[in-house]
mmCIF file with all atom_site columns, C-alpha atoms in Angstrom:
data_model
loop_
_atom_site.group_PDB
_atom_site.id
_atom_site.type_symbol
_atom_site.label_atom_id
_atom_site.label_alt_id
_atom_site.label_comp_id
_atom_site.label_asym_id
_atom_site.label_entity_id
_atom_site.label_seq_id
_atom_site.pdbx_PDB_ins_code
_atom_site.Cartn_x
_atom_site.Cartn_y
_atom_site.Cartn_z
_atom_site.occupancy
_atom_site.B_iso_or_equiv
_atom_site.pdbx_formal_charge
_atom_site.auth_seq_id
_atom_site.auth_comp_id
_atom_site.auth_asym_id
_atom_site.auth_atom_id
_atom_site.pdbx_PDB_model_num
ATOM 1  C CA . MET O 1 1  ? 7.023   12.302  19.882  1.00 0.00 ? 25  MET O CA 1
ATOM 2  C CA . PRO O 1 2  ? 3.238   12.085  20.141  1.00 0.00 ? 26  PRO O CA 1
ATOM 3  C CA . HIS O 1 3  ? 1.619   8.730   19.514  1.00 0.00 ? 27  HIS O CA 1
ATOM 4  C CA . ASN O 1 4  ? 0.146   8.397   16.016  1.00 0.00 ? 28  ASN O CA 1
ATOM 5  C CA . LYS O 1 5  ? -3.479  7.267   15.862  1.00 0.00 ? 29  LYS O CA 1
ATOM 6  C CA . GLY O 1 6  ? -4.143  7.750   12.146  1.00 0.00 ? 30  GLY O CA 1
ATOM 7  C CA . TYR O 1 7  ? -6.526  5.880   9.851   1.00 0.00 ? 31  TYR O CA 1
ATOM 8  C CA . ARG O 1 8  ? -3.802  3.753   8.239   1.00 0.00 ? 32  ARG O CA 1
ATOM 9  C CA . ARG O 1 9  ? -1.747  3.110   11.356  1.00 0.00 ? 33  ARG O CA 1
ATOM 10 C CA . LYS O 1 10 ? 0.130   -0.232  11.582  1.00 0.00 ? 34  LYS O CA 1
ATOM 11 C CA . THR O 1 11 ? -0.547  -1.143  7.946   1.00 0.00 ? 35  THR O CA 1
ATOM 12 C CA . ARG O 1 12 ? 2.982   -1.368  6.530   1.00 0.00 ? 36  ARG O CA 1
ATOM 13 C CA . GLN O 1 13 ? 2.741   -5.123  5.874   1.00 0.00 ? 37  GLN O CA 1
ATOM 14 C CA . LEU O 1 14 ? -1.024  -5.289  5.414   1.00 0.00 ? 38  LEU O CA 1
ATOM 15 C CA . LEU O 1 15 ? -1.235  -2.646  2.701   1.00 0.00 ? 39  LEU O CA 1
ATOM 16 C CA . SER O 1 16 ? 2.049   -3.316  0.936   1.00 0.00 ? 40  SER O CA 1
ATOM 17 C CA . SER O 1 17 ? 1.531   -3.453  -2.822  1.00 0.00 ? 41  SER O CA 1
ATOM 18 C CA . GLU O 1 18 ? 1.521   -6.925  -4.397  1.00 0.00 ? 42  GLU O CA 1
ATOM 19 C CA . GLY O 1 19 ? 2.399   -5.823  -7.908  1.00 0.00 ? 43  GLY O CA 1
ATOM 20 C CA . LYS O 1 20 ? 0.281   -4.703  -10.823 1.00 0.00 ? 44  LYS O CA 1
ATOM 21 C CA . ARG O 1 21 ? -3.342  -5.698  -10.975 1.00 0.00 ? 45  ARG O CA 1
ATOM 22 C CA . GLY O 1 22 ? -5.332  -5.957  -14.176 1.00 0.00 ? 46  GLY O CA 1
ATOM 23 C CA . LEU O 1 23 ? -8.867  -4.863  -14.940 1.00 0.00 ? 47  LEU O CA 1
ATOM 24 C CA . SER O 1 24 ? -10.476 -8.264  -14.408 1.00 0.00 ? 48  SER O CA 1
ATOM 25 C CA . TYR O 1 25 ? -12.123 -7.128  -11.154 1.00 0.00 ? 49  TYR O CA 1
ATOM 26 C CA . LEU O 1 26 ? -14.477 -5.033  -13.297 1.00 0.00 ? 50  LEU O CA 1
ATOM 27 C CA . LEU O 1 27 ? -15.737 -8.162  -15.063 1.00 0.00 ? 51  LEU O CA 1
ATOM 28 C CA . ASN O 1 28 ? -17.024 -9.807  -11.868 1.00 0.00 ? 52  ASN O CA 1
ATOM 29 C CA . GLU O 1 29 ? -20.815 -9.899  -11.648 1.00 0.00 ? 53  GLU O CA 1
ATOM 30 C CA . TYR O 1 30 ? -22.232 -9.304  -8.188  1.00 0.00 ? 54  TYR O CA 1
ATOM 31 C CA . LYS O 1 31 ? -25.849 -9.780  -7.100  1.00 0.00 ? 55  LYS O CA 1
ATOM 32 C CA . VAL O 1 32 ? -27.611 -8.811  -3.888  1.00 0.00 ? 56  VAL O CA 1
ATOM 33 C CA . GLY O 1 33 ? -27.138 -11.631 -1.378  1.00 0.00 ? 57  GLY O CA 1
ATOM 34 C CA . ASP O 1 34 ? -23.800 -12.856 -2.792  1.00 0.00 ? 58  ASP O CA 1
ATOM 35 C CA . LYS O 1 35 ? -20.750 -13.049 -0.560  1.00 0.00 ? 59  LYS O CA 1
ATOM 36 C CA . ALA O 1 36 ? -17.534 -11.119 -1.145  1.00 0.00 ? 60  ALA O CA 1
ATOM 37 C CA . VAL O 1 37 ? -14.139 -10.938 0.554   1.00 0.00 ? 61  VAL O CA 1
ATOM 38 C CA . ILE O 1 38 ? -12.701 -7.542  1.462   1.00 0.00 ? 62  ILE O CA 1
ATOM 39 C CA . LYS O 1 39 ? -9.176  -7.422  0.093   1.00 0.00 ? 63  LYS O CA 1
ATOM 40 C CA . ILE O 1 40 ? -7.895  -3.846  0.154   1.00 0.00 ? 64  ILE O CA 1
ATOM 41 C CA . ASP O 1 41 ? -5.999  -2.616  -2.902  1.00 0.00 ? 65  ASP O CA 1
ATOM 42 C CA . PRO O 1 42 ? -3.432  -0.125  -1.524  1.00 0.00 ? 66  PRO O CA 1
ATOM 43 C CA . THR O 1 43 ? -2.918  1.575   -4.886  1.00 0.00 ? 67  THR O CA 1
ATOM 44 C CA . GLN O 1 44 ? -6.496  2.918   -4.826  1.00 0.00 ? 68  GLN O CA 1
ATOM 45 C CA . HIS O 1 45 ? -7.209  5.292   -1.947  1.00 0.00 ? 69  HIS O CA 1
ATOM 46 C CA . ARG O 1 46 ? -10.803 6.137   -2.831  1.00 0.00 ? 70  ARG O CA 1
ATOM 47 C CA . GLY O 1 47 ? -13.439 3.989   -1.186  1.00 0.00 ? 71  GLY O CA 1
ATOM 48 C CA . MET O 1 48 ? -10.899 2.132   0.925   1.00 0.00 ? 72  MET O CA 1
ATOM 49 C CA . PRO O 1 49 ? -12.433 0.380   3.957   1.00 0.00 ? 73  PRO O CA 1
ATOM 50 C CA . HIS O 1 50 ? -10.743 0.440   7.359   1.00 0.00 ? 74  HIS O CA 1
ATOM 51 C CA . ARG O 1 51 ? -8.024  -2.131  7.975   1.00 0.00 ? 75  ARG O CA 1
ATOM 52 C CA . ARG O 1 52 ? -10.124 -3.946  10.606  1.00 0.00 ? 76  ARG O CA 1
ATOM 53 C CA . PHE O 1 53 ? -12.289 -5.281  7.758   1.00 0.00 ? 77  PHE O CA 1
ATOM 54 C CA . TYR O 1 54 ? -9.362  -6.754  5.756   1.00 0.00 ? 78  TYR O CA 1
ATOM 55 C CA . GLY O 1 55 ? -10.016 -10.415 4.911   1.00 0.00 ? 79  GLY O CA 1
ATOM 56 C CA . LYS O 1 56 ? -13.578 -10.411 6.246   1.00 0.00 ? 80  LYS O CA 1
ATOM 57 C CA . VAL O 1 57 ? -16.441 -11.959 4.297   1.00 0.00 ? 81  VAL O CA 1
ATOM 58 C CA . GLY O 1 58 ? -19.541 -9.847  3.829   1.00 0.00 ? 82  GLY O CA 1
ATOM 59 C CA . THR O 1 59 ? -22.959 -10.175 2.235   1.00 0.00 ? 83  THR O CA 1
ATOM 60 C CA . ILE O 1 60 ? -23.806 -7.740  -0.542  1.00 0.00 ? 84  ILE O CA 1
ATOM 61 C CA . LYS O 1 61 ? -26.673 -5.484  0.451   1.00 0.00 ? 85  LYS O CA 1
ATOM 62 C CA . GLU O 1 62 ? -26.698 -2.824  -2.272  1.00 0.00 ? 86  GLU O CA 1
ATOM 63 C CA . ILE O 1 63 ? -25.027 -2.373  -5.654  1.00 0.00 ? 87  ILE O CA 1
ATOM 64 C CA . GLY O 1 64 ? -24.201 1.019   -7.099  1.00 0.00 ? 88  GLY O CA 1
ATOM 65 C CA . LYS O 1 65 ? -22.475 2.307   -10.203 1.00 0.00 ? 89  LYS O CA 1
ATOM 66 C CA . ARG O 1 66 ? -19.021 2.689   -8.631  1.00 0.00 ? 90  ARG O CA 1
ATOM 67 C CA . SER O 1 67 ? -19.455 1.287   -5.136  1.00 0.00 ? 91  SER O CA 1
ATOM 68 C CA . ILE O 1 68 ? -21.014 -1.579  -3.286  1.00 0.00 ? 92  ILE O CA 1
ATOM 69 C CA . SER O 1 69 ? -22.536 -1.947  0.183   1.00 0.00 ? 93  SER O CA 1
ATOM 70 C CA . LEU O 1 70 ? -21.676 -4.964  2.342   1.00 0.00 ? 94  LEU O CA 1
ATOM 71 C CA . ASN O 1 71 ? -22.868 -6.284  5.691   1.00 0.00 ? 95  ASN O CA 1
ATOM 72 C CA . VAL O 1 72 ? -19.947 -7.668  7.717   1.00 0.00 ? 96  VAL O CA 1
ATOM 73 C CA . MET O 1 73 ? -20.040 -9.364  11.116  1.00 0.00 ? 97  MET O CA 1
ATOM 74 C CA . ILE O 1 74 ? -17.460 -7.958  13.554  1.00 0.00 ? 98  ILE O CA 1
ATOM 75 C CA . GLY O 1 75 ? -17.810 -9.858  16.799  1.00 0.00 ? 99  GLY O CA 1
ATOM 76 C CA . ASN O 1 76 ? -21.537 -9.866  17.642  1.00 0.00 ? 100 ASN O CA 1
ATOM 77 C CA . LYS O 1 77 ? -22.341 -6.747  15.621  1.00 0.00 ? 101 LYS O CA 1
ATOM 78 C CA . GLU O 1 78 ? -23.277 -6.422  11.984  1.00 0.00 ? 102 GLU O CA 1
ATOM 79 C CA . LYS O 1 79 ? -21.547 -3.466  10.343  1.00 0.00 ? 103 LYS O CA 1
ATOM 80 C CA . SER O 1 80 ? -22.409 -1.998  6.963   1.00 0.00 ? 104 SER O CA 1
ATOM 81 C CA . ILE O 1 81 ? -19.543 -0.872  4.725   1.00 0.00 ? 105 ILE O CA 1
ATOM 82 C CA . TYR O 1 82 ? -19.516 1.121   1.508   1.00 0.00 ? 106 TYR O CA 1
ATOM 83 C CA . THR O 1 83 ? -16.513 0.313   -0.652  1.00 0.00 ? 107 THR O CA 1
ATOM 84 C CA . ARG O 1 84 ? -15.458 0.439   -4.260  1.00 0.00 ? 108 ARG O CA 1
ATOM 85 C CA . TYR O 1 85 ? -15.094 -2.584  -6.547  1.00 0.00 ? 109 TYR O CA 1
ATOM 86 C CA . GLU O 1 86 ? -11.278 -2.484  -6.367  1.00 0.00 ? 110 GLU O CA 1
ATOM 87 C CA . HIS O 1 87 ? -11.339 -3.572  -2.719  1.00 0.00 ? 111 HIS O CA 1
ATOM 88 C CA . ILE O 1 88 ? -13.535 -6.678  -2.940  1.00 0.00 ? 112 ILE O CA 1
ATOM 89 C CA . ARG O 1 89 ? -13.257 -10.108 -4.548  1.00 0.00 ? 113 ARG O CA 1
ATOM 90 C CA . PRO O 1 90 ? -15.894 -12.842 -4.992  1.00 0.00 ? 114 PRO O CA 1
ATOM 91 C CA . PHE O 1 91 ? -16.043 -15.383 -2.169  1.00 0.00 ? 115 PHE O CA 1
ATOM 92 C CA . LYS O 1 92 ? -15.053 -18.904 -3.256  1.00 0.00 ? 116 LYS O CA 1
ATOM 93 C CA . GLY O 1 93 ? -15.850 -21.151 -0.370  1.00 0.00 ? 117 GLY O CA 1
#
């Protein structure tokens, strides 16, 4: 069999569903410069960031109607990610 190198490879445990989630994520207010944690919701496929960004803390750069732009440090590089509101949570730390 050929080796699979897909986008969601090796994510069986990482993207396993944790039960039903309410609508409270829509009530969070984000401002430019705030920090947010990337926590992927596996039930929503649209706007899902890559699994390498799971659990990373990013700074909000841009806010849109349905999506948000974050700057995340991966190693020595700063990456910019566009994701939907379902996949981020406010940073408490």
